[in-house]
Amino acid sequence: MLPLRRIKKLFRRLAHQLTWPTMFLLVLAQAISVYLLFLLAGESALTRHPMDFIYYNMVVVSTVGFGDFSPTTGMGKAIVAFVQIPSGLIVFASFIGKTTQLFINLARKNMNGTSNFYHYTNHILLLGWDASSTEQIVQLILGDKKRQKRKILLCVTEQINNPFPDNDEVSFVRLRSFSDNEELNRIALSNAERIIIDGKSDDETLSIALCISTYTNSNANISAHFFDKTKADLLKVHCPQIECSIDSSAQMMVRSMQDPGSSQVTKHLLSTLTGATLYCVQTPELKKPIEFELLFSRFKTNHAMMVIAFSHFKNGDAMILNPSPQTLINSGDFLHYIANERILADEINWDELS
């Protein structure tokens, strides 16, 4: 048993140390040397067609042994016994070991977050990890039936393994720091289309947001969640393009007490998992401004969507909720509406409204 164990250990070490170019050179050298020896031995049936020899050699070294090709001369049989099979088994075992090691390394990279995602574009970044909220965030993102198929990349600094190993739509990366420029390049921060910042505390969320704000795409949608309004206000001073959401549990309790069922309405409006929910669409270039009354009625009739608010700004600043019927909607305005599923801008006939 001891020699066999040593042989296995040797193969593992050989597979680990060999580079892929060296591995392919070994495969090629084994095949060429055996082919030349068969030529010298006069094994014409095995060497007449190169493709036949390649097929025969793979059948022998992989120990499949179909038997449809075999040497006929004594010299040929000796070559098979003392050269082809021993050399082929060594090369084949090393190749299998190298391939297995490749897949193991890929799986480990996915689990421990060491992969490089510099090639990602238009992806969604989730910055920060919270056991109670991150999983729900991922479910809500994927719950949008008409969402663009952007890759989701979860980025953490904690020493944890991939919490979503079986979810093909979520990749995982572990960073040394959110202030390290090299690490931010590894997650393709400047190419991200959507960014959610959700730290374990308001201080961590504020720190991450300030660290990344310089390197993000100016057109990216960035949102950060806070419990303390003063921290959100501080971030807005330095990074006005970031949309800050504030914990509203106190307001929700009061609304539920004053108007029973308010919490259920809010729950449905914020969830993409069941029923109608809240969406946003930006108006394209219009021939002329549209009165809100006309837009509201046409949207409700033609698309079963109810517009409840609009803003001139992507982050929702200066939001006008329940505008008056004569309010004019202009090109580039952001319309917030309730519908059973997302309605895309190109699914709406804007000409009939202008």
mmCIF file of C-alpha atoms in Angstrom:
data_model
loop_
_atom_site.group_PDB
_atom_site.id
_atom_site.type_symbol
_atom_site.label_atom_id
_atom_site.label_comp_id
_atom_site.label_asym_id
_atom_site.label_seq_id
_atom_site.Cartn_x
_atom_site.Cartn_y
_atom_site.Cartn_z
ATOM 1 C CA MET A 1 0.000 0.000 0.000
ATOM 2 C CA LEU A 2 2.874 2.372 0.771
ATOM 3 C CA PRO A 3 4.318 2.457 -2.777
ATOM 4 C CA LEU A 4 0.828 2.989 -4.239
ATOM 5 C CA ARG A 5 0.244 5.888 -1.845
ATOM 6 C CA ARG A 6 3.558 7.422 -2.870
ATOM 7 C CA ILE A 7 2.707 7.073 -6.537
ATOM 8 C CA LYS A 8 -0.643 8.844 -6.029
ATOM 9 C CA LYS A 9 1.109 11.603 -4.089
ATOM 10 C CA LEU A 10 3.649 11.965 -6.909
ATOM 11 C CA PHE A 11 0.896 12.292 -9.520
ATOM 12 C CA ARG A 12 -0.866 14.935 -7.428
ATOM 13 C CA ARG A 13 2.331 16.935 -7.048
ATOM 14 C CA LEU A 14 3.102 16.572 -10.756
ATOM 15 C CA ALA A 15 -0.379 17.764 -11.756
ATOM 16 C CA HIS A 16 -0.122 20.737 -9.403
ATOM 17 C CA GLN A 17 3.299 21.879 -10.644
ATOM 18 C CA LEU A 18 2.810 21.347 -14.384
ATOM 19 C CA THR A 19 1.664 24.342 -16.414
ATOM 20 C CA TRP A 20 -0.955 23.840 -19.138
ATOM 21 C CA PRO A 21 1.522 24.488 -21.993
ATOM 22 C CA THR A 22 3.886 21.905 -20.483
ATOM 23 C CA MET A 23 0.986 19.484 -20.089
ATOM 24 C CA PHE A 24 0.034 19.744 -23.765
ATOM 25 C CA LEU A 25 3.682 19.376 -24.797
ATOM 26 C CA LEU A 26 3.862 16.110 -22.817
ATOM 27 C CA VAL A 27 0.713 14.805 -24.514
ATOM 28 C CA LEU A 28 2.130 15.729 -27.916
ATOM 29 C CA ALA A 29 5.571 14.229 -27.152
ATOM 30 C CA GLN A 30 4.039 10.936 -26.008
ATOM 31 C CA ALA A 31 1.911 10.622 -29.160
ATOM 32 C CA ILE A 32 4.722 11.565 -31.579
ATOM 33 C CA SER A 33 7.288 9.243 -29.976
ATOM 34 C CA VAL A 34 4.904 6.261 -30.057
ATOM 35 C CA TYR A 35 3.906 7.085 -33.654
ATOM 36 C CA LEU A 36 7.563 7.157 -34.780
ATOM 37 C CA LEU A 37 8.291 3.863 -33.005
ATOM 38 C CA PHE A 38 5.324 2.223 -34.777
ATOM 39 C CA LEU A 39 6.650 3.521 -38.116
ATOM 40 C CA LEU A 40 10.019 1.864 -37.402
ATOM 41 C CA ALA A 41 8.223 -1.346 -36.374
ATOM 42 C CA GLY A 42 6.323 -1.424 -39.677
ATOM 43 C CA GLU A 43 2.869 -1.125 -38.097
ATOM 44 C CA SER A 44 1.336 0.352 -41.256
ATOM 45 C CA ALA A 45 -2.275 -0.257 -40.168
ATOM 46 C CA LEU A 46 -1.734 1.986 -37.133
ATOM 47 C CA THR A 47 0.265 4.729 -38.862
ATOM 48 C CA ARG A 48 -1.375 4.918 -42.307
ATOM 49 C CA HIS A 49 -3.916 7.555 -41.243
ATOM 50 C CA PRO A 50 -2.907 10.014 -38.461
ATOM 51 C CA MET A 51 -6.526 10.252 -37.258
ATOM 52 C CA ASP A 52 -6.674 6.455 -36.825
ATOM 53 C CA PHE A 53 -3.483 6.572 -34.752
ATOM 54 C CA ILE A 54 -4.754 9.434 -32.571
ATOM 55 C CA TYR A 55 -7.963 7.486 -31.940
ATOM 56 C CA TYR A 56 -6.047 4.249 -31.207
ATOM 57 C CA ASN A 57 -3.582 6.008 -28.887
ATOM 58 C CA MET A 58 -6.372 7.633 -26.851
ATOM 59 C CA VAL A 59 -8.196 4.289 -26.559
ATOM 60 C CA VAL A 60 -5.033 2.612 -25.241
ATOM 61 C CA VAL A 61 -3.786 5.308 -22.812
ATOM 62 C CA SER A 62 -7.279 5.844 -21.361
ATOM 63 C CA THR A 63 -7.503 2.049 -20.740
ATOM 64 C CA VAL A 64 -10.813 1.835 -22.641
ATOM 65 C CA GLY A 65 -9.401 -0.798 -25.008
ATOM 66 C CA PHE A 66 -12.003 -1.272 -27.769
ATOM 67 C CA GLY A 67 -9.726 -3.703 -29.595
ATOM 68 C CA ASP A 68 -10.641 -2.566 -33.129
ATOM 69 C CA PHE A 69 -6.964 -1.538 -33.667
ATOM 70 C CA SER A 70 -3.943 -3.445 -32.363
ATOM 71 C CA PRO A 71 -0.286 -4.096 -33.318
ATOM 72 C CA THR A 72 0.471 -7.178 -35.401
ATOM 73 C CA THR A 73 4.279 -7.412 -35.179
ATOM 74 C CA GLY A 74 6.323 -8.551 -32.198
ATOM 75 C CA MET A 75 8.126 -5.217 -32.115
ATOM 76 C CA GLY A 76 4.806 -3.374 -32.163
ATOM 77 C CA LYS A 77 3.469 -5.388 -29.238
ATOM 78 C CA ALA A 78 6.676 -4.688 -27.298
ATOM 79 C CA ILE A 79 6.266 -0.934 -27.960
ATOM 80 C CA VAL A 80 2.707 -1.089 -26.616
ATOM 81 C CA ALA A 81 3.735 -3.083 -23.526
ATOM 82 C CA PHE A 82 6.895 -1.169 -22.547
ATOM 83 C CA VAL A 83 6.415 2.319 -24.026
ATOM 84 C CA GLN A 84 2.877 3.275 -25.049
ATOM 85 C CA ILE A 85 0.934 2.011 -22.039
ATOM 86 C CA PRO A 86 3.384 3.162 -19.272
ATOM 87 C CA SER A 87 4.033 6.593 -20.840
ATOM 88 C CA GLY A 88 0.395 7.031 -21.831
ATOM 89 C CA LEU A 89 -0.913 6.227 -18.369
ATOM 90 C CA ILE A 90 1.473 8.717 -16.748
ATOM 91 C CA VAL A 91 0.523 11.494 -19.172
ATOM 92 C CA PHE A 92 -3.201 10.660 -19.051
ATOM 93 C CA ALA A 93 -3.266 10.517 -15.243
ATOM 94 C CA SER A 94 -1.403 13.844 -15.046
ATOM 95 C CA PHE A 95 -3.867 15.423 -17.502
ATOM 96 C CA ILE A 96 -6.878 14.192 -15.491
ATOM 97 C CA GLY A 97 -5.261 15.437 -12.282
ATOM 98 C CA LYS A 98 -4.545 18.835 -13.826
ATOM 99 C CA THR A 99 -8.121 19.152 -15.115
ATOM 100 C CA THR A 100 -9.573 18.125 -11.747
ATOM 101 C CA GLN A 101 -7.340 20.651 -10.002
ATOM 102 C CA LEU A 102 -8.585 23.363 -12.374
ATOM 103 C CA PHE A 103 -12.229 22.753 -11.454
ATOM 104 C CA ILE A 104 -11.386 22.526 -7.749
ATOM 105 C CA ASN A 105 -9.587 25.876 -7.926
ATOM 106 C CA LEU A 106 -12.535 27.464 -9.749
ATOM 107 C CA ALA A 107 -14.952 26.177 -7.115
ATOM 108 C CA ARG A 108 -12.694 27.417 -4.319
ATOM 109 C CA LYS A 109 -12.389 30.853 -5.924
ATOM 110 C CA ASN A 110 -16.170 31.086 -6.118
ATOM 111 C CA MET A 111 -16.489 30.043 -2.484
ATOM 112 C CA ASN A 112 -13.731 32.185 -0.955
ATOM 113 C CA GLY A 113 -14.289 35.238 -3.175
ATOM 114 C CA THR A 114 -10.839 35.507 -4.763
ATOM 115 C CA SER A 115 -12.020 35.638 -8.392
ATOM 116 C CA ASN A 116 -11.433 38.706 -10.558
ATOM 117 C CA PHE A 117 -14.490 40.435 -12.077
ATOM 118 C CA TYR A 118 -12.756 43.304 -13.899
ATOM 119 C CA HIS A 119 -14.504 42.272 -17.132
ATOM 120 C CA TYR A 120 -18.042 42.812 -15.764
ATOM 121 C CA THR A 121 -20.166 45.605 -17.274
ATOM 122 C CA ASN A 122 -23.624 46.989 -16.424
ATOM 123 C CA HIS A 123 -23.775 44.755 -13.369
ATOM 124 C CA ILE A 124 -25.354 45.185 -9.928
ATOM 125 C CA LEU A 125 -23.043 45.595 -6.936
ATOM 126 C CA LEU A 126 -24.199 44.736 -3.424
ATOM 127 C CA LEU A 127 -21.645 46.339 -1.108
ATOM 128 C CA GLY A 128 -21.736 44.999 2.437
ATOM 129 C CA TRP A 129 -23.118 41.887 4.058
ATOM 130 C CA ASP A 130 -25.876 41.543 6.613
ATOM 131 C CA ALA A 131 -27.225 38.094 7.413
ATOM 132 C CA SER A 132 -30.739 39.419 8.012
ATOM 133 C CA SER A 133 -31.135 41.647 4.941
ATOM 134 C CA THR A 134 -28.789 40.680 2.094
ATOM 135 C CA GLU A 135 -30.623 37.462 1.233
ATOM 136 C CA GLN A 136 -33.915 39.351 1.073
ATOM 137 C CA ILE A 137 -32.329 42.029 -1.146
ATOM 138 C CA VAL A 138 -31.217 39.357 -3.614
ATOM 139 C CA GLN A 139 -34.701 37.771 -3.633
ATOM 140 C CA LEU A 140 -36.352 41.136 -4.308
ATOM 141 C CA ILE A 141 -33.950 41.941 -7.167
ATOM 142 C CA LEU A 142 -34.569 38.578 -8.821
ATOM 143 C CA GLY A 143 -38.312 38.879 -8.179
ATOM 144 C CA ASP A 144 -38.664 41.621 -10.804
ATOM 145 C CA LYS A 145 -40.089 39.662 -13.765
ATOM 146 C CA LYS A 146 -38.903 42.172 -16.366
ATOM 147 C CA ARG A 147 -35.573 43.102 -14.873
ATOM 148 C CA GLN A 148 -32.629 43.316 -17.236
ATOM 149 C CA LYS A 149 -30.446 40.248 -16.817
ATOM 150 C CA ARG A 150 -27.612 42.060 -15.087
ATOM 151 C CA LYS A 151 -25.080 40.022 -13.142
ATOM 152 C CA ILE A 152 -25.251 40.484 -9.371
ATOM 153 C CA LEU A 153 -21.937 40.748 -7.521
ATOM 154 C CA LEU A 154 -21.948 40.557 -3.717
ATOM 155 C CA CYS A 155 -18.875 42.303 -2.255
ATOM 156 C CA VAL A 156 -17.855 41.869 1.390
ATOM 157 C CA THR A 157 -14.842 42.482 3.608
ATOM 158 C CA GLU A 158 -15.823 39.895 6.248
ATOM 159 C CA GLN A 159 -14.036 36.545 6.393
ATOM 160 C CA ILE A 160 -17.000 34.531 5.117
ATOM 161 C CA ASN A 161 -17.540 32.103 2.265
ATOM 162 C CA ASN A 162 -20.040 32.585 -0.555
ATOM 163 C CA PRO A 163 -23.502 32.670 1.082
ATOM 164 C CA PHE A 164 -25.158 31.930 -2.305
ATOM 165 C CA PRO A 165 -23.101 28.998 -3.688
ATOM 166 C CA ASP A 166 -26.081 27.474 -5.544
ATOM 167 C CA ASN A 167 -27.373 30.710 -7.087
ATOM 168 C CA ASP A 168 -25.921 31.118 -10.588
ATOM 169 C CA GLU A 169 -27.140 34.725 -10.810
ATOM 170 C CA VAL A 170 -25.061 35.912 -7.837
ATOM 171 C CA SER A 171 -21.257 36.030 -7.836
ATOM 172 C CA PHE A 172 -19.191 36.590 -4.715
ATOM 173 C CA VAL A 173 -16.012 38.522 -4.001
ATOM 174 C CA ARG A 174 -14.155 39.189 -0.764
ATOM 175 C CA LEU A 175 -12.231 42.459 -0.633
ATOM 176 C CA ARG A 176 -9.426 43.636 1.606
ATOM 177 C CA SER A 177 -11.017 47.078 1.787
ATOM 178 C CA PHE A 178 -13.535 49.271 -0.032
ATOM 179 C CA SER A 179 -10.907 52.030 -0.156
ATOM 180 C CA ASP A 180 -8.338 49.986 -2.083
ATOM 181 C CA ASN A 181 -8.327 51.132 -5.730
ATOM 182 C CA GLU A 182 -6.959 47.793 -6.930
ATOM 183 C CA GLU A 183 -9.797 45.950 -5.195
ATOM 184 C CA LEU A 184 -12.393 48.333 -6.673
ATOM 185 C CA ASN A 185 -10.997 47.566 -10.133
ATOM 186 C CA ARG A 186 -11.395 43.859 -9.356
ATOM 187 C CA ILE A 187 -15.175 44.334 -8.991
ATOM 188 C CA ALA A 188 -15.359 46.673 -12.034
ATOM 189 C CA LEU A 189 -16.864 49.433 -9.903
ATOM 190 C CA SER A 190 -16.651 52.042 -12.668
ATOM 191 C CA ASN A 191 -18.700 49.796 -14.996
ATOM 192 C CA ALA A 192 -21.495 49.005 -12.519
ATOM 193 C CA GLU A 193 -24.999 50.120 -13.527
ATOM 194 C CA ARG A 194 -26.661 49.657 -10.107
ATOM 195 C CA ILE A 195 -25.093 49.821 -6.632
ATOM 196 C CA ILE A 196 -26.670 49.048 -3.248
ATOM 197 C CA ILE A 197 -24.723 50.004 -0.109
ATOM 198 C CA ASP A 198 -25.973 48.199 2.986
ATOM 199 C CA GLY A 199 -23.420 48.004 5.779
ATOM 200 C CA LYS A 200 -23.867 46.460 9.209
ATOM 201 C CA SER A 201 -24.093 49.975 10.682
ATOM 202 C CA ASP A 202 -24.720 53.516 9.468
ATOM 203 C CA ASP A 203 -21.046 54.340 9.985
ATOM 204 C CA GLU A 204 -20.001 51.441 7.741
ATOM 205 C CA THR A 205 -22.560 52.406 5.075
ATOM 206 C CA LEU A 206 -21.367 56.040 5.143
ATOM 207 C CA SER A 207 -17.719 54.962 4.959
ATOM 208 C CA ILE A 208 -18.303 52.645 1.985
ATOM 209 C CA ALA A 209 -20.326 55.293 0.125
ATOM 210 C CA LEU A 210 -17.638 57.958 0.579
ATOM 211 C CA CYS A 211 -14.890 55.526 -0.487
ATOM 212 C CA ILE A 212 -16.528 54.491 -3.759
ATOM 213 C CA SER A 213 -18.213 57.760 -4.805
ATOM 214 C CA THR A 214 -15.165 59.037 -6.716
ATOM 215 C CA TYR A 215 -14.833 55.907 -8.851
ATOM 216 C CA THR A 216 -18.443 55.141 -9.795
ATOM 217 C CA ASN A 217 -20.034 55.732 -13.174
ATOM 218 C CA SER A 218 -21.790 59.121 -13.190
ATOM 219 C CA ASN A 219 -24.911 57.452 -14.657
ATOM 220 C CA ALA A 220 -25.024 54.613 -12.122
ATOM 221 C CA ASN A 221 -28.035 54.267 -9.805
ATOM 222 C CA ILE A 222 -26.638 54.213 -6.261
ATOM 223 C CA SER A 223 -28.709 53.692 -3.132
ATOM 224 C CA ALA A 224 -27.653 53.563 0.518
ATOM 225 C CA HIS A 225 -29.741 52.617 3.555
ATOM 226 C CA PHE A 226 -29.506 54.386 6.927
ATOM 227 C CA PHE A 227 -31.221 54.282 10.303
ATOM 228 C CA ASP A 228 -29.932 57.712 11.347
ATOM 229 C CA LYS A 229 -31.168 60.618 9.212
ATOM 230 C CA THR A 230 -28.172 62.785 10.152
ATOM 231 C CA LYS A 231 -25.796 60.250 8.531
ATOM 232 C CA ALA A 232 -27.931 60.214 5.389
ATOM 233 C CA ASP A 233 -27.959 64.034 5.289
ATOM 234 C CA LEU A 234 -24.184 64.076 5.694
ATOM 235 C CA LEU A 235 -23.769 61.718 2.747
ATOM 236 C CA LYS A 236 -26.123 63.828 0.595
ATOM 237 C CA VAL A 237 -23.903 66.870 1.222
ATOM 238 C CA HIS A 238 -20.833 65.081 -0.159
ATOM 239 C CA CYS A 239 -22.529 62.742 -2.667
ATOM 240 C CA PRO A 240 -25.824 64.272 -3.878
ATOM 241 C CA GLN A 241 -26.130 61.649 -6.641
ATOM 242 C CA ILE A 242 -26.635 58.851 -4.087
ATOM 243 C CA GLU A 243 -30.227 58.093 -3.114
ATOM 244 C CA CYS A 244 -30.523 57.551 0.632
ATOM 245 C CA SER A 245 -33.336 55.550 2.207
ATOM 246 C CA ILE A 246 -34.140 56.005 5.913
ATOM 247 C CA ASP A 247 -35.585 53.399 8.246
ATOM 248 C CA SER A 248 -39.292 54.258 8.621
ATOM 249 C CA SER A 249 -40.468 51.761 11.235
ATOM 250 C CA ALA A 250 -41.663 54.512 13.620
ATOM 251 C CA GLN A 251 -43.649 56.294 10.902
ATOM 252 C CA MET A 252 -45.120 52.968 9.792
ATOM 253 C CA MET A 253 -46.317 52.115 13.288
ATOM 254 C CA VAL A 254 -48.066 55.486 13.591
ATOM 255 C CA ARG A 255 -49.648 55.178 10.129
ATOM 256 C CA SER A 256 -50.908 51.660 10.958
ATOM 257 C CA MET A 257 -52.403 52.956 14.207
ATOM 258 C CA GLN A 258 -54.134 55.903 12.501
ATOM 259 C CA ASP A 259 -55.084 54.126 9.269
ATOM 260 C CA PRO A 260 -55.357 50.336 9.703
ATOM 261 C CA GLY A 261 -53.831 48.336 6.833
ATOM 262 C CA SER A 262 -51.249 50.993 5.906
ATOM 263 C CA SER A 263 -48.388 48.618 6.682
ATOM 264 C CA GLN A 264 -49.784 46.021 4.256
ATOM 265 C CA VAL A 265 -50.098 48.610 1.490
ATOM 266 C CA THR A 266 -46.477 49.659 2.018
ATOM 267 C CA LYS A 267 -45.335 46.036 2.119
ATOM 268 C CA HIS A 268 -46.931 45.313 -1.281
ATOM 269 C CA LEU A 269 -45.639 48.533 -2.833
ATOM 270 C CA LEU A 270 -42.047 47.669 -1.919
ATOM 271 C CA SER A 271 -42.051 43.945 -2.756
ATOM 272 C CA THR A 272 -41.475 42.536 -6.247
ATOM 273 C CA LEU A 273 -42.416 39.018 -5.154
ATOM 274 C CA THR A 274 -46.227 39.196 -5.154
ATOM 275 C CA GLY A 275 -48.905 41.362 -6.760
ATOM 276 C CA ALA A 276 -48.728 44.994 -7.834
ATOM 277 C CA THR A 277 -45.734 47.007 -6.745
ATOM 278 C CA LEU A 278 -43.963 50.332 -7.302
ATOM 279 C CA TYR A 279 -41.852 50.944 -10.419
ATOM 280 C CA CYS A 280 -40.232 53.881 -12.197
ATOM 281 C CA VAL A 281 -39.936 54.804 -15.889
ATOM 282 C CA GLN A 282 -38.220 57.779 -17.501
ATOM 283 C CA THR A 283 -40.056 59.692 -20.220
ATOM 284 C CA PRO A 284 -38.218 59.812 -23.569
ATOM 285 C CA GLU A 285 -37.911 62.890 -25.790
ATOM 286 C CA LEU A 286 -41.480 64.200 -26.160
ATOM 287 C CA LYS A 287 -42.938 66.352 -28.938
ATOM 288 C CA LYS A 288 -44.450 68.576 -26.255
ATOM 289 C CA PRO A 289 -45.174 68.391 -22.505
ATOM 290 C CA ILE A 290 -48.078 66.138 -21.428
ATOM 291 C CA GLU A 291 -50.735 67.086 -18.911
ATOM 292 C CA PHE A 292 -50.715 64.716 -15.951
ATOM 293 C CA GLU A 293 -54.484 64.108 -16.209
ATOM 294 C CA LEU A 294 -54.166 62.770 -19.786
ATOM 295 C CA LEU A 295 -51.087 60.706 -18.967
ATOM 296 C CA PHE A 296 -52.759 59.216 -15.875
ATOM 297 C CA SER A 297 -55.942 58.155 -17.688
ATOM 298 C CA ARG A 298 -54.166 56.718 -20.772
ATOM 299 C CA PHE A 299 -51.669 54.779 -18.677
ATOM 300 C CA LYS A 300 -54.468 53.344 -16.535
ATOM 301 C CA THR A 301 -56.587 52.379 -19.574
ATOM 302 C CA ASN A 302 -53.875 51.085 -21.899
ATOM 303 C CA HIS A 303 -51.356 49.576 -19.479
ATOM 304 C CA ALA A 304 -53.190 49.038 -16.148
ATOM 305 C CA MET A 305 -50.596 51.239 -14.467
ATOM 306 C CA MET A 306 -51.350 54.058 -12.015
ATOM 307 C CA VAL A 307 -48.922 56.995 -11.901
ATOM 308 C CA ILE A 308 -48.687 58.414 -8.386
ATOM 309 C CA ALA A 309 -45.681 60.745 -8.514
ATOM 310 C CA PHE A 310 -42.918 62.205 -10.664
ATOM 311 C CA SER A 311 -39.556 63.878 -10.250
ATOM 312 C CA HIS A 312 -37.162 65.783 -12.476
ATOM 313 C CA PHE A 313 -34.256 63.933 -10.855
ATOM 314 C CA LYS A 314 -33.257 60.286 -10.959
ATOM 315 C CA ASN A 315 -32.616 60.113 -7.201
ATOM 316 C CA GLY A 316 -36.134 61.381 -6.469
ATOM 317 C CA ASP A 317 -35.232 64.845 -5.188
ATOM 318 C CA ALA A 318 -38.097 67.379 -5.350
ATOM 319 C CA MET A 319 -40.597 64.526 -5.743
ATOM 320 C CA ILE A 320 -44.166 65.627 -6.522
ATOM 321 C CA LEU A 321 -46.676 63.145 -5.169
ATOM 322 C CA ASN A 322 -50.255 63.081 -6.499
ATOM 323 C CA PRO A 323 -49.719 66.067 -8.837
ATOM 324 C CA SER A 324 -52.607 68.263 -9.925
ATOM 325 C CA PRO A 325 -54.353 67.323 -13.227
ATOM 326 C CA GLN A 326 -52.866 70.313 -15.093
ATOM 327 C CA THR A 327 -49.268 69.580 -14.072
ATOM 328 C CA LEU A 328 -47.039 69.214 -17.140
ATOM 329 C CA ILE A 329 -44.810 66.166 -17.560
ATOM 330 C CA ASN A 330 -41.653 66.934 -19.578
ATOM 331 C CA SER A 331 -39.013 64.951 -21.428
ATOM 332 C CA GLY A 332 -36.650 63.152 -19.059
ATOM 333 C CA ASP A 333 -38.990 63.209 -16.054
ATOM 334 C CA PHE A 334 -39.071 60.110 -13.869
ATOM 335 C CA LEU A 335 -42.583 58.682 -13.421
ATOM 336 C CA HIS A 336 -43.336 56.500 -10.394
ATOM 337 C CA TYR A 337 -46.251 54.125 -10.894
ATOM 338 C CA ILE A 338 -48.004 51.060 -9.488
ATOM 339 C CA ALA A 339 -48.473 48.030 -11.768
ATOM 340 C CA ASN A 340 -48.552 44.239 -11.681
ATOM 341 C CA GLU A 341 -45.285 44.139 -13.612
ATOM 342 C CA ARG A 342 -42.717 46.590 -14.925
ATOM 343 C CA ILE A 343 -43.733 48.571 -18.029
ATOM 344 C CA LEU A 344 -40.750 49.548 -20.159
ATOM 345 C CA ALA A 345 -40.540 52.938 -21.878
ATOM 346 C CA ASP A 346 -40.509 51.395 -25.370
ATOM 347 C CA GLU A 347 -43.787 49.555 -24.612
ATOM 348 C CA ILE A 348 -45.637 52.872 -24.324
ATOM 349 C CA ASN A 349 -46.969 54.853 -27.308
ATOM 350 C CA TRP A 350 -45.783 58.302 -26.239
ATOM 351 C CA ASP A 351 -46.874 59.933 -29.521
ATOM 352 C CA GLU A 352 -50.548 59.475 -28.690
ATOM 353 C CA LEU A 353 -49.979 61.398 -25.468
ATOM 354 C CA SER A 354 -48.091 64.358 -26.957
#
